[in-house]
mmCIF file of C-alpha atoms in Angstrom:
data_model
loop_
_atom_site.group_PDB
_atom_site.id
_atom_site.type_symbol
_atom_site.label_atom_id
_atom_site.label_comp_id
_atom_site.label_asym_id
_atom_site.label_seq_id
_atom_site.Cartn_x
_atom_site.Cartn_y
_atom_site.Cartn_z
ATOM 1 C CA UNK A 1 -17.909 24.060 167.253
ATOM 2 C CA UNK A 2 -19.039 27.047 165.976
ATOM 3 C CA UNK A 3 -21.879 29.498 164.469
ATOM 4 C CA UNK A 4 -21.392 31.038 160.886
ATOM 5 C CA UNK A 5 -23.697 33.802 159.897
ATOM 6 C CA UNK A 6 -23.470 34.552 156.581
ATOM 7 C CA UNK A 7 -24.628 37.269 154.393
ATOM 8 C CA UNK A 8 -26.043 37.507 150.678
ATOM 9 C CA UNK A 9 -28.201 35.439 151.238
ATOM 10 C CA UNK A 10 -28.576 34.998 154.474
ATOM 11 C CA UNK A 11 -27.748 32.038 156.468
ATOM 12 C CA UNK A 12 -26.368 29.969 159.447
ATOM 13 C CA UNK A 13 -24.394 27.109 159.257
ATOM 14 C CA UNK A 14 -23.327 25.166 162.857
ATOM 15 C CA UNK A 15 -20.459 22.739 162.386
ATOM 16 C CA UNK A 16 -16.488 22.573 162.943
ATOM 17 C CA UNK A 17 -14.032 24.376 161.415
ATOM 18 C CA UNK A 18 -11.695 22.351 158.656
ATOM 19 C CA UNK A 19 -9.915 25.574 157.118
ATOM 20 C CA UNK A 20 -9.423 28.854 157.871
ATOM 21 C CA UNK A 21 -7.650 31.377 155.275
ATOM 22 C CA UNK A 22 -8.074 34.812 153.996
ATOM 23 C CA UNK A 23 -10.296 33.297 150.949
ATOM 24 C CA UNK A 24 -12.616 31.847 153.443
ATOM 25 C CA UNK A 25 -13.936 29.565 155.631
ATOM 26 C CA UNK A 26 -13.858 25.514 155.153
ATOM 27 C CA UNK A 27 -16.673 23.605 157.211
ATOM 28 C CA UNK A 28 -18.427 20.512 158.283
ATOM 29 C CA UNK A 29 -21.618 20.597 159.237
ATOM 30 C CA UNK A 30 -25.370 21.977 158.808
ATOM 31 C CA UNK A 31 -27.746 24.600 157.933
ATOM 32 C CA UNK A 32 -28.717 25.751 161.465
ATOM 33 C CA UNK A 33 -32.159 25.227 160.490
ATOM 34 C CA UNK A 34 -31.581 21.718 159.929
ATOM 35 C CA UNK A 35 -30.669 21.157 163.850
ATOM 36 C CA UNK A 36 -33.662 19.648 164.897
ATOM 37 C CA UNK A 37 -33.863 17.536 162.159
ATOM 38 C CA UNK A 38 -30.355 16.049 162.576
ATOM 39 C CA UNK A 39 -30.855 15.514 166.600
ATOM 40 C CA UNK A 40 -33.692 13.166 165.288
ATOM 41 C CA UNK A 41 -31.709 11.519 162.609
ATOM 42 C CA UNK A 42 -29.113 10.620 165.364
ATOM 43 C CA UNK A 43 -31.579 9.789 167.930
ATOM 44 C CA UNK A 44 -33.474 7.304 165.203
ATOM 45 C CA UNK A 45 -30.010 5.411 164.357
ATOM 46 C CA UNK A 46 -30.187 7.225 160.584
ATOM 47 C CA UNK A 47 -27.093 7.705 158.813
ATOM 48 C CA UNK A 48 -25.972 11.251 157.617
ATOM 49 C CA UNK A 49 -23.341 13.042 155.788
ATOM 50 C CA UNK A 50 -22.802 16.619 157.128
ATOM 51 C CA UNK A 51 -22.139 19.300 154.658
ATOM 52 C CA UNK A 52 -18.654 19.852 153.687
ATOM 53 C CA UNK A 53 -18.574 23.424 152.606
ATOM 54 C CA UNK A 54 -16.452 26.472 151.626
ATOM 55 C CA UNK A 55 -17.519 30.077 152.207
ATOM 56 C CA UNK A 56 -16.028 32.786 150.729
ATOM 57 C CA UNK A 57 -15.042 35.641 153.245
ATOM 58 C CA UNK A 58 -17.016 38.126 151.853
ATOM 59 C CA UNK A 59 -20.299 36.373 152.488
ATOM 60 C CA UNK A 60 -18.951 35.627 156.543
ATOM 61 C CA UNK A 61 -20.490 38.316 159.176
ATOM 62 C CA UNK A 62 -19.826 36.786 162.195
ATOM 63 C CA UNK A 63 -18.207 33.415 163.437
ATOM 64 C CA UNK A 64 -19.142 32.582 167.002
ATOM 65 C CA UNK A 65 -17.941 29.746 169.739
ATOM 66 C CA UNK A 66 -20.795 27.589 170.398
ATOM 67 C CA UNK A 67 -21.003 28.602 174.301
ATOM 68 C CA UNK A 68 -24.017 28.352 176.290
ATOM 69 C CA UNK A 69 -25.525 31.666 177.308
ATOM 70 C CA UNK A 70 -26.395 32.319 180.785
ATOM 71 C CA UNK A 71 -28.832 29.308 181.968
ATOM 72 C CA UNK A 72 -28.917 28.488 178.119
ATOM 73 C CA UNK A 73 -27.403 25.929 177.077
ATOM 74 C CA UNK A 74 -25.326 25.755 173.740
ATOM 75 C CA UNK A 75 -26.430 23.777 170.679
ATOM 76 C CA UNK A 76 -23.543 21.101 171.244
ATOM 77 C CA UNK A 77 -24.877 20.498 174.807
ATOM 78 C CA UNK A 78 -28.176 20.348 173.235
ATOM 79 C CA UNK A 79 -27.440 18.082 170.770
ATOM 80 C CA UNK A 80 -25.505 15.788 173.473
ATOM 81 C CA UNK A 81 -28.513 15.871 175.578
ATOM 82 C CA UNK A 82 -30.894 14.809 173.220
ATOM 83 C CA UNK A 83 -28.692 12.309 171.539
ATOM 84 C CA UNK A 84 -26.024 11.041 174.321
ATOM 85 C CA UNK A 85 -23.535 11.840 171.339
ATOM 86 C CA UNK A 86 -20.924 14.400 171.257
ATOM 87 C CA UNK A 87 -21.674 16.559 167.810
ATOM 88 C CA UNK A 88 -17.615 17.943 167.471
ATOM 89 C CA UNK A 89 -16.818 14.104 167.230
ATOM 90 C CA UNK A 90 -20.163 12.966 165.395
ATOM 91 C CA UNK A 91 -19.505 15.611 162.378
ATOM 92 C CA UNK A 92 -15.880 14.812 162.281
ATOM 93 C CA UNK A 93 -16.100 11.040 161.994
ATOM 94 C CA UNK A 94 -19.284 11.334 160.012
ATOM 95 C CA UNK A 95 -17.049 14.078 157.554
ATOM 96 C CA UNK A 96 -13.680 12.138 157.615
ATOM 97 C CA UNK A 97 -12.098 11.659 154.225
ATOM 98 C CA UNK A 98 -13.771 14.832 152.604
ATOM 99 C CA UNK A 99 -11.633 17.772 152.515
ATOM 100 C CA UNK A 100 -11.663 20.859 150.884
ATOM 101 C CA UNK A 101 -8.934 22.167 148.767
ATOM 102 C CA UNK A 102 -8.508 25.830 148.466
ATOM 103 C CA UNK A 103 -6.505 25.511 145.364
ATOM 104 C CA UNK A 104 -7.805 23.287 142.218
ATOM 105 C CA UNK A 105 -4.464 22.340 140.851
ATOM 106 C CA UNK A 106 -4.787 20.111 138.543
ATOM 107 C CA UNK A 107 -3.558 16.228 139.155
ATOM 108 C CA UNK A 108 -0.675 14.965 136.838
ATOM 109 C CA UNK A 109 -1.916 11.970 135.342
ATOM 110 C CA UNK A 110 -0.292 8.485 136.294
ATOM 111 C CA UNK A 111 1.039 7.113 133.052
ATOM 112 C CA UNK A 112 0.476 3.399 132.529
ATOM 113 C CA UNK A 113 3.549 1.256 130.955
ATOM 114 C CA UNK A 114 1.870 1.526 127.549
ATOM 115 C CA UNK A 115 2.045 5.610 127.846
ATOM 116 C CA UNK A 116 4.379 7.931 126.124
ATOM 117 C CA UNK A 117 5.709 10.896 127.734
#
């Protein structure tokens, strides 16, 4: 789990890294400002879909591991304490099957028996 600080516009995002490349960062997670809302949704048993996003490298100011700071628990630890669930597993399972593609190459259309090539 990481916290990403973005610039222009300034924002913070919490989640799991799906891909890291020179072009940017793909993540599954939420805006940090929505953390408490997510905790309440999970506690109440509501379904949710994490955002699966790509941030271009020029927007990324900092990537930090979600670690405790002295006596302050990490966001992941706070999430687990309040919901009884592991945030990394929950975000990974909720975002499964949703991947970010870095190259938007057109797919070749499959031809049916009646199509001519």
